[in-house]
Coordinates of C-alpha atoms and ligand atoms in Angstrom, one line a residue:
M1 CA 73.6 92.7 129.7
A2 CA 76.5 93.3 127.4
L3 CA 79.1 95.6 129.0
V4 CA 81.3 97.9 126.9
N5 CA 85.1 97.9 126.8
E6 CA 85.4 101.1 128.8
H7 CA 89.0 101.6 127.7
F8 CA 87.6 102.8 124.4
L9 CA 85.8 105.6 126.3
K10 CA 89.1 107.0 127.4
L11 CA 90.0 107.9 123.8
S12 CA 89.0 111.4 122.7
D13 CA 86.6 111.5 119.8
N14 CA 88.6 114.4 118.4
Y15 CA 90.6 112.8 115.7
L16 CA 93.2 115.3 114.6
F17 CA 92.4 115.3 110.9
A18 CA 88.7 115.5 111.5
D19 CA 89.4 118.6 113.6
I20 CA 91.5 120.1 110.9
A21 CA 88.8 119.3 108.2
K22 CA 86.2 121.0 110.3
K23 CA 88.2 124.2 110.6
V24 CA 89.2 124.2 107.0
N25 CA 85.5 123.7 105.9
A26 CA 84.4 126.6 108.1
Y27 CA 87.1 128.8 106.5
K28 CA 86.0 127.8 103.0
V29 CA 82.4 128.7 103.7
S30 CA 83.4 132.1 104.9
H31 CA 86.0 132.6 102.1
P32 CA 84.4 131.0 99.1
K33 CA 86.8 132.7 96.6
E34 CA 90.0 131.4 98.1
R35 CA 91.6 128.2 96.8
V36 CA 92.9 126.3 99.8
I37 CA 96.2 124.4 99.4
S38 CA 96.6 121.5 101.8
L39 CA 100.1 120.6 103.0
G40 CA 98.4 118.9 106.0
I41 CA 97.3 115.3 105.5
G42 CA 99.9 112.6 105.0
D43 CA 98.4 111.0 101.9
V44 CA 100.3 110.6 98.7
T45 CA 99.0 112.3 95.5
Q46 CA 100.9 110.7 92.6
P47 CA 99.3 107.8 90.7
L48 CA 100.6 104.2 90.8
C49 CA 103.6 103.6 88.5
P50 CA 103.1 101.7 85.2
A51 CA 104.9 98.5 86.3
V52 CA 102.4 98.2 89.2
I53 CA 99.3 98.9 87.0
E54 CA 100.5 96.3 84.5
A55 CA 100.9 93.7 87.2
M56 CA 97.5 94.4 88.6
H57 CA 95.8 94.1 85.2
K58 CA 97.5 90.8 84.7
A59 CA 96.4 89.6 88.1
V60 CA 92.9 90.6 87.4
D61 CA 92.9 88.6 84.2
E62 CA 94.2 85.6 86.0
M63 CA 91.2 85.8 88.3
A64 CA 88.9 85.5 85.3
V65 CA 90.3 82.1 84.3
K66 CA 89.5 78.9 86.2
A67 CA 93.1 77.5 85.8
T68 CA 94.7 80.7 87.3
F69 CA 91.9 81.8 89.7
R70 CA 93.0 82.3 93.3
G71 CA 90.8 82.0 96.4
Y72 CA 92.0 82.3 100.0
G73 CA 95.7 82.9 100.0
P74 CA 98.3 81.9 102.6
E75 CA 97.9 84.2 105.7
R76 CA 101.6 85.0 105.7
G77 CA 101.4 86.1 102.1
Y78 CA 102.4 84.5 98.8
D79 CA 105.9 83.0 98.5
F80 CA 106.6 85.1 95.4
L81 CA 106.2 88.4 97.4
R82 CA 107.9 87.2 100.6
E83 CA 110.9 86.0 98.5
A84 CA 111.1 89.3 96.6
I85 CA 111.1 91.2 99.9
V86 CA 113.9 89.1 101.4
K87 CA 116.0 89.4 98.2
N88 CA 115.5 93.1 97.5
D89 CA 114.9 94.9 100.8
F90 CA 117.3 92.9 103.0
L91 CA 119.9 90.9 101.3
P92 CA 121.6 93.9 99.5
R93 CA 122.1 95.4 103.0
G94 CA 123.7 92.2 104.3
I95 CA 120.6 91.3 106.3
H96 CA 119.5 87.6 106.3
I97 CA 115.8 87.3 106.8
D98 CA 114.0 83.9 106.3
P99 CA 110.8 84.2 104.2
N100 CA 109.0 82.6 107.2
E101 CA 109.9 85.7 109.2
V102 CA 108.0 87.9 106.7
F103 CA 104.3 88.5 107.3
V104 CA 102.6 90.3 104.4
N105 CA 99.8 92.5 105.5
D106 CA 97.3 95.2 104.4
G107 CA 99.5 98.0 105.6
A108 CA 101.5 99.1 108.6
K109 CA 98.7 100.7 110.5
S110 CA 97.0 97.3 111.1
D111 CA 100.1 95.6 112.3
T112 CA 101.5 98.4 114.4
G113 CA 98.1 98.7 116.0
N114 CA 97.5 94.9 116.5
I115 CA 101.0 93.7 117.5
Q116 CA 100.4 94.7 121.1
E117 CA 97.8 92.0 121.4
I118 CA 100.4 89.2 121.7
L119 CA 102.1 91.0 124.7
R120 CA 100.6 91.1 128.2
W121 CA 98.4 94.0 129.0
D122 CA 100.5 95.2 131.9
N123 CA 103.8 95.6 130.0
S124 CA 105.2 99.2 130.2
I125 CA 105.4 101.1 127.0
G126 CA 107.6 103.9 125.7
V127 CA 107.1 106.2 122.7
T128 CA 109.1 109.0 121.3
D129 CA 107.1 112.3 121.5
P130 CA 105.6 113.6 119.1
I131 CA 104.4 110.3 117.5
Y132 CA 102.1 108.6 115.0
P133 CA 98.9 108.3 117.2
V134 CA 98.2 104.6 116.4
Y135 CA 100.9 103.3 118.8
I136 CA 99.4 104.9 121.8
D137 CA 95.7 104.6 120.9
S138 CA 95.9 100.9 120.2
N139 CA 97.4 100.4 123.7
V140 CA 94.7 102.6 125.2
M141 CA 92.0 100.3 123.8
I142 CA 93.4 97.3 125.8
G143 CA 94.0 99.3 129.0
R144 CA 97.8 99.4 128.8
A145 CA 98.2 103.2 128.5
G146 CA 96.4 104.0 131.8
V147 CA 94.4 107.3 132.1
M148 CA 94.9 110.7 130.5
E149 CA 96.3 113.2 132.9
N150 CA 97.4 116.7 131.8
G151 CA 97.7 115.7 128.1
K152 CA 99.7 112.5 128.9
W153 CA 98.7 108.9 129.4
S154 CA 99.7 107.8 132.9
N155 CA 101.4 104.5 131.9
V156 CA 103.2 105.7 128.9
N157 CA 106.9 106.7 129.0
Y158 CA 107.2 109.8 126.7
M159 CA 110.6 110.4 125.3
P160 CA 110.6 114.0 124.0
C161 CA 112.2 114.7 120.7
T162 CA 112.6 118.5 120.2
A163 CA 115.0 120.9 118.6
E164 CA 116.7 121.1 122.1
N165 CA 117.9 117.5 121.9
H166 CA 118.2 117.5 118.1
F167 CA 115.3 115.1 117.9
I168 CA 117.3 112.3 119.5
P169 CA 115.3 110.4 122.1
Q170 CA 117.1 109.8 125.4
I171 CA 117.4 106.2 126.5
P172 CA 115.2 105.7 129.7
D173 CA 117.0 105.1 133.0
H174 CA 114.6 102.3 133.9
R175 CA 113.2 99.3 132.2
V176 CA 110.5 99.8 129.5
D177 CA 109.1 96.6 128.1
M178 CA 107.8 97.7 124.7
I179 CA 109.4 100.6 122.8
Y180 CA 107.9 102.2 119.7
L181 CA 110.4 103.8 117.3
C182 CA 109.6 105.2 113.9
Y183 CA 112.4 106.3 111.6
P184 CA 112.4 108.2 109.4
N185 CA 110.0 109.8 111.7
N186 CA 106.4 110.8 111.2
P187 CA 105.7 113.7 112.1
T188 CA 109.2 115.3 112.6
G189 CA 110.8 114.0 109.4
T190 CA 114.0 113.4 111.4
V191 CA 116.2 110.3 111.3
L192 CA 118.2 108.3 113.8
P193 CA 122.0 107.8 113.1
K194 CA 123.3 104.2 113.4
E195 CA 125.1 104.8 116.7
E196 CA 121.9 106.1 118.3
L197 CA 119.9 103.2 117.1
R198 CA 122.6 100.8 118.4
K199 CA 122.1 102.3 121.9
W200 CA 118.4 101.3 121.7
V201 CA 119.2 97.7 120.5
N202 CA 121.7 97.3 123.4
Y203 CA 119.2 98.7 125.8
A204 CA 116.5 96.3 124.6
I205 CA 118.9 93.3 124.9
H206 CA 119.9 94.4 128.4
N207 CA 116.3 94.8 129.6
E208 CA 114.7 92.1 127.5
S209 CA 112.5 94.7 125.9
I210 CA 110.9 94.5 122.5
I211 CA 111.5 97.3 120.0
L212 CA 108.6 97.9 117.6
Y213 CA 110.3 99.6 114.7
D214 CA 108.2 101.4 112.1
A215 CA 110.2 101.8 108.9
A216 CA 107.3 103.0 106.7
Y217 CA 109.4 105.9 105.3
E218 CA 112.6 103.9 104.8
A219 CA 112.5 104.5 101.0
Y220 CA 112.9 108.2 101.5
I221 CA 116.3 108.0 103.1
Q222 CA 118.8 109.9 101.0
D223 CA 121.9 109.8 103.3
D224 CA 123.8 106.5 102.9
S225 CA 124.9 106.4 106.5
I226 CA 121.3 106.3 107.9
P227 CA 120.0 102.7 108.6
H228 CA 117.1 101.6 106.5
S229 CA 116.3 98.7 108.8
I230 CA 117.0 98.1 112.4
Y231 CA 118.4 94.7 111.5
E232 CA 121.5 96.6 110.2
I233 CA 122.4 96.7 113.9
R234 CA 124.0 93.7 115.4
G235 CA 121.8 91.9 117.9
A236 CA 118.5 93.5 116.6
R237 CA 117.2 90.1 115.5
K238 CA 116.8 89.2 119.1
V239 CA 114.7 92.2 120.1
A240 CA 113.1 94.0 117.2
I241 CA 110.0 93.7 115.1
E242 CA 110.0 95.8 112.0
F243 CA 107.0 97.2 110.0
H244 CA 107.1 98.2 106.4
S245 CA 104.5 99.6 104.1
Y246 CA 104.1 100.2 100.4
S247 CA 101.8 103.1 101.1
K248 CA 104.4 105.8 101.1
T249 CA 107.0 103.9 99.2
A250 CA 104.9 103.3 96.1
G251 CA 101.6 105.1 96.6
F252 CA 99.7 102.1 97.9
T253 CA 97.5 104.0 100.4
G254 CA 94.5 102.9 98.3
V255 CA 95.8 99.5 97.2
R256 CA 96.8 98.2 100.7
C257 CA 99.9 96.2 101.2
G258 CA 102.8 96.1 103.5
Y259 CA 104.7 93.6 105.6
T260 CA 106.1 92.9 109.1
I261 CA 109.3 91.1 110.0
I262 CA 109.4 89.0 113.1
P263 CA 112.7 87.2 113.4
K264 CA 112.5 83.7 115.0
E265 CA 114.8 84.8 117.9
V266 CA 112.4 87.5 119.2
M267 CA 111.0 86.1 122.5
A268 CA 108.7 87.2 125.3
T269 CA 108.7 85.7 128.7
T270 CA 105.8 84.1 130.7
L271 CA 104.8 85.8 134.0
D272 CA 106.5 83.1 136.1
G273 CA 109.7 83.8 134.1
K274 CA 110.1 80.1 133.2
E275 CA 109.3 80.1 129.5
K276 CA 110.4 82.1 126.5
V277 CA 107.8 82.2 123.7
S278 CA 108.6 82.9 120.1
L279 CA 106.6 86.0 118.9
N280 CA 107.0 84.8 115.3
H281 CA 105.0 81.7 116.2
L282 CA 102.4 83.7 118.3
W283 CA 101.9 86.2 115.6
D284 CA 101.4 83.5 113.0
R285 CA 98.8 81.9 115.3
R286 CA 97.1 85.3 115.7
Q287 CA 97.1 86.1 112.0
S288 CA 95.7 82.7 111.0
T289 CA 92.7 83.3 113.2
K290 CA 92.1 87.0 112.7
F291 CA 93.6 88.0 109.4
N292 CA 92.4 87.1 105.9
G293 CA 95.6 88.0 104.1
T294 CA 96.1 90.7 101.5
S295 CA 94.4 90.3 98.1
Y296 CA 96.3 88.4 95.4
I297 CA 96.1 91.5 93.2
S298 CA 97.7 93.7 95.8
Q299 CA 100.5 91.3 96.3
R300 CA 101.2 91.0 92.6
A301 CA 101.2 94.8 92.6
A302 CA 103.7 94.9 95.4
E303 CA 105.9 92.3 93.7
A304 CA 106.1 94.6 90.6
I305 CA 107.8 97.2 92.7
Y306 CA 110.9 94.9 92.8
T307 CA 111.3 94.6 89.0
P308 CA 113.9 96.7 87.4
E309 CA 111.2 99.0 85.8
G310 CA 109.3 99.1 89.0
K311 CA 112.3 100.1 91.1
E312 CA 113.1 102.9 88.6
Q313 CA 109.6 104.2 88.5
V314 CA 109.1 104.2 92.3
K315 CA 112.4 106.0 92.6
E316 CA 111.2 108.7 90.2
T317 CA 108.1 109.4 92.3
I318 CA 110.1 109.5 95.5
K319 CA 112.4 112.0 93.9
Y320 CA 109.4 114.1 92.9
Y321 CA 108.2 114.3 96.5
M322 CA 111.7 114.9 97.8
D323 CA 112.2 117.7 95.3
N324 CA 109.0 119.2 96.8
A325 CA 110.6 118.9 100.2
R326 CA 113.7 120.6 99.1
I327 CA 111.8 123.5 97.5
M328 CA 109.8 123.9 100.7
H329 CA 112.8 123.6 103.0
S330 CA 114.8 126.3 101.3
A331 CA 111.8 128.6 100.9
L332 CA 110.9 128.3 104.6
T333 CA 114.5 128.7 105.7
R334 CA 114.7 131.8 103.6
L335 CA 111.6 133.1 105.3
G336 CA 113.4 132.8 108.7
F337 CA 111.7 129.6 110.0
D338 CA 113.6 126.9 111.9
V339 CA 113.0 123.9 109.7
Y340 CA 113.7 120.2 110.6
G341 CA 113.3 117.0 108.7
G342 CA 112.5 117.1 104.9
V343 CA 115.9 115.7 104.0
N344 CA 115.5 112.0 104.5
A345 CA 111.7 112.0 104.9
P346 CA 108.7 113.6 103.1
Y347 CA 107.8 115.7 106.2
L348 CA 109.0 119.1 107.3
W349 CA 108.7 120.0 111.0
V350 CA 108.7 123.7 111.4
K351 CA 109.1 125.7 114.6
T352 CA 106.3 128.3 115.0
P353 CA 107.6 131.9 115.3
D354 CA 107.8 133.2 118.9
N355 CA 106.6 129.9 120.3
T356 CA 103.1 130.5 118.9
P357 CA 100.9 127.5 120.0
S358 CA 100.5 125.0 117.1
W359 CA 96.7 125.5 116.7
K360 CA 97.0 129.2 116.8
F361 CA 99.6 129.2 114.1
F362 CA 97.6 126.7 112.1
E363 CA 94.7 129.2 112.0
E364 CA 97.0 132.2 111.2
M365 CA 98.4 130.4 108.3
L366 CA 95.0 129.3 107.1
F367 CA 93.5 132.8 107.3
G368 CA 96.7 134.5 106.1
A369 CA 97.7 132.3 103.2
S370 CA 94.9 129.7 102.7
V371 CA 97.5 127.0 103.3
V372 CA 96.7 124.1 105.6
C373 CA 99.4 122.5 107.9
T374 CA 99.1 120.0 110.7
P375 CA 99.4 121.4 114.2
G376 CA 102.3 119.6 115.9
V377 CA 100.6 119.3 119.3
G378 CA 98.2 116.8 117.6
F379 CA 101.0 114.3 117.6
G380 CA 101.8 114.6 121.3
P381 CA 102.8 117.2 124.0
S382 CA 106.3 117.7 122.7
G383 CA 104.8 118.7 119.3
E384 CA 103.5 122.0 120.8
G385 CA 105.1 125.0 119.1
Y386 CA 105.6 123.1 115.8
I387 CA 103.7 122.4 112.7
R388 CA 104.1 119.6 110.1
L389 CA 104.1 120.2 106.4
T390 CA 104.0 117.3 103.9
S391 CA 105.8 117.2 100.5
F392 CA 103.2 114.8 99.1
G393 CA 101.4 117.5 97.2
D394 CA 101.7 118.6 93.6
R395 CA 104.7 120.6 92.6
A396 CA 102.7 123.6 91.5
D397 CA 100.8 123.7 94.8
C398 CA 104.0 123.4 96.8
E399 CA 105.5 126.4 94.9
E400 CA 102.4 128.4 95.2
A401 CA 102.0 127.7 98.9
M402 CA 105.6 129.0 99.5
Q403 CA 104.8 132.1 97.5
R404 CA 101.7 132.7 99.5
L405 CA 103.5 132.3 102.8
E406 CA 106.1 134.8 101.6
K407 CA 103.4 137.3 100.7
W408 CA 101.6 136.8 104.0
L409 CA 104.7 137.1 106.2
K410 CA 105.9 140.2 104.4
K411 CA 102.7 142.1 105.0
Ligands
PLP1 C1 101.5 106.2 106.8 C2 102.1 105.5 107.9 C3 102.1 104.1 108.1 C4 101.6 103.3 107.0 O1 100.3 103.0 107.0 P1 99.6 102.0 106.1 O2 98.6 101.3 107.0 O3 100.6 101.0 105.6 O4 99.0 102.8 105.0 C5 102.7 103.5 109.1 N1 103.4 104.2 110.0 C6 103.5 105.6 109.9 C7 104.3 106.3 110.9 C8 102.9 106.2 108.9 O5 102.9 107.6 108.8

């Protein structure tokens, strides 16, 4: 008799965005004349840039010719892309990464979810709260998160990030083995100054912890003093694994490509304490068994982002989204909301008026203005009393959504 992995049964079926879709659909059925504007889901809307499209066409044509056809690729990714990553994303910041420390993947969700496999099931974990749900759920599946009690997993250290602490997570006063950090942050849109990130690196060195650093929104940083990579901090090469994605950087949510950096120095210890094992080696071993690599076409598409034209075009799109963010930020502030994020990230994190619960405010906004947000509590207990708005929409929709909110709130 085959037995099920019961850890999966601890996960709730209610996926946040499925819940939202259900409520929005019910609203649409009862209000067929209203055009609903969604500022809820975190998907991009602008098409791929011309440099990327051109590279993809070229790669497709190569596949049609015997001499240039490509079959199985290297699991770590093609050299041309790994070298472009090292040269463009790290060297200009004074960071030396070896191409063999780069693992090209099909996006950051896969690797942020899978990385925990190479660490023992009984390591303790810590997350900032609210948080991207993949980090916790992937640990639930292997039994590392414990059980759900009063809205929290029993074996997870939650580090609240709220307006009260200016969204700066407090360093734990005890040892946590695996720490997930995401900056710029989804969902709060806030960033971590260099001196705060340095505290985490020092903590991890002191406790021999591993930091799992999600830099998916790095390209949205506008303020020059904010680190783009954790490796800008001295010592981080010993303790940090960093995840990147072209999804938000260049609209690759449908193309699929990203990469993970695992420096050779990052080690984990065997239970008897006698041996230190290189996680770069272990991840390579894991990937070569379980991962097929990313398609040649996607990797050529990603490479094109690093050409002069590609860089310029990607920058344009990011500017478009960040202009949306600015428009929303100033409109919401004018309407009297406390607004966070939206300056170095495409997300705005908005305090609900009078501490209205997130889901209640979500419904009020839907019924009052036909505008969809994401209830903050869906990202963790400290998200209660907030909503998330994304700036990934069309300009006209962003502007109209703000006008509708104004009309609704002035009623
Ligand atoms: C969107 C997102 C990712 C990227 O996901 P992909 O799998 O690369 O599309 C990773 N981390 C966070 C926090 C995100 O919001």
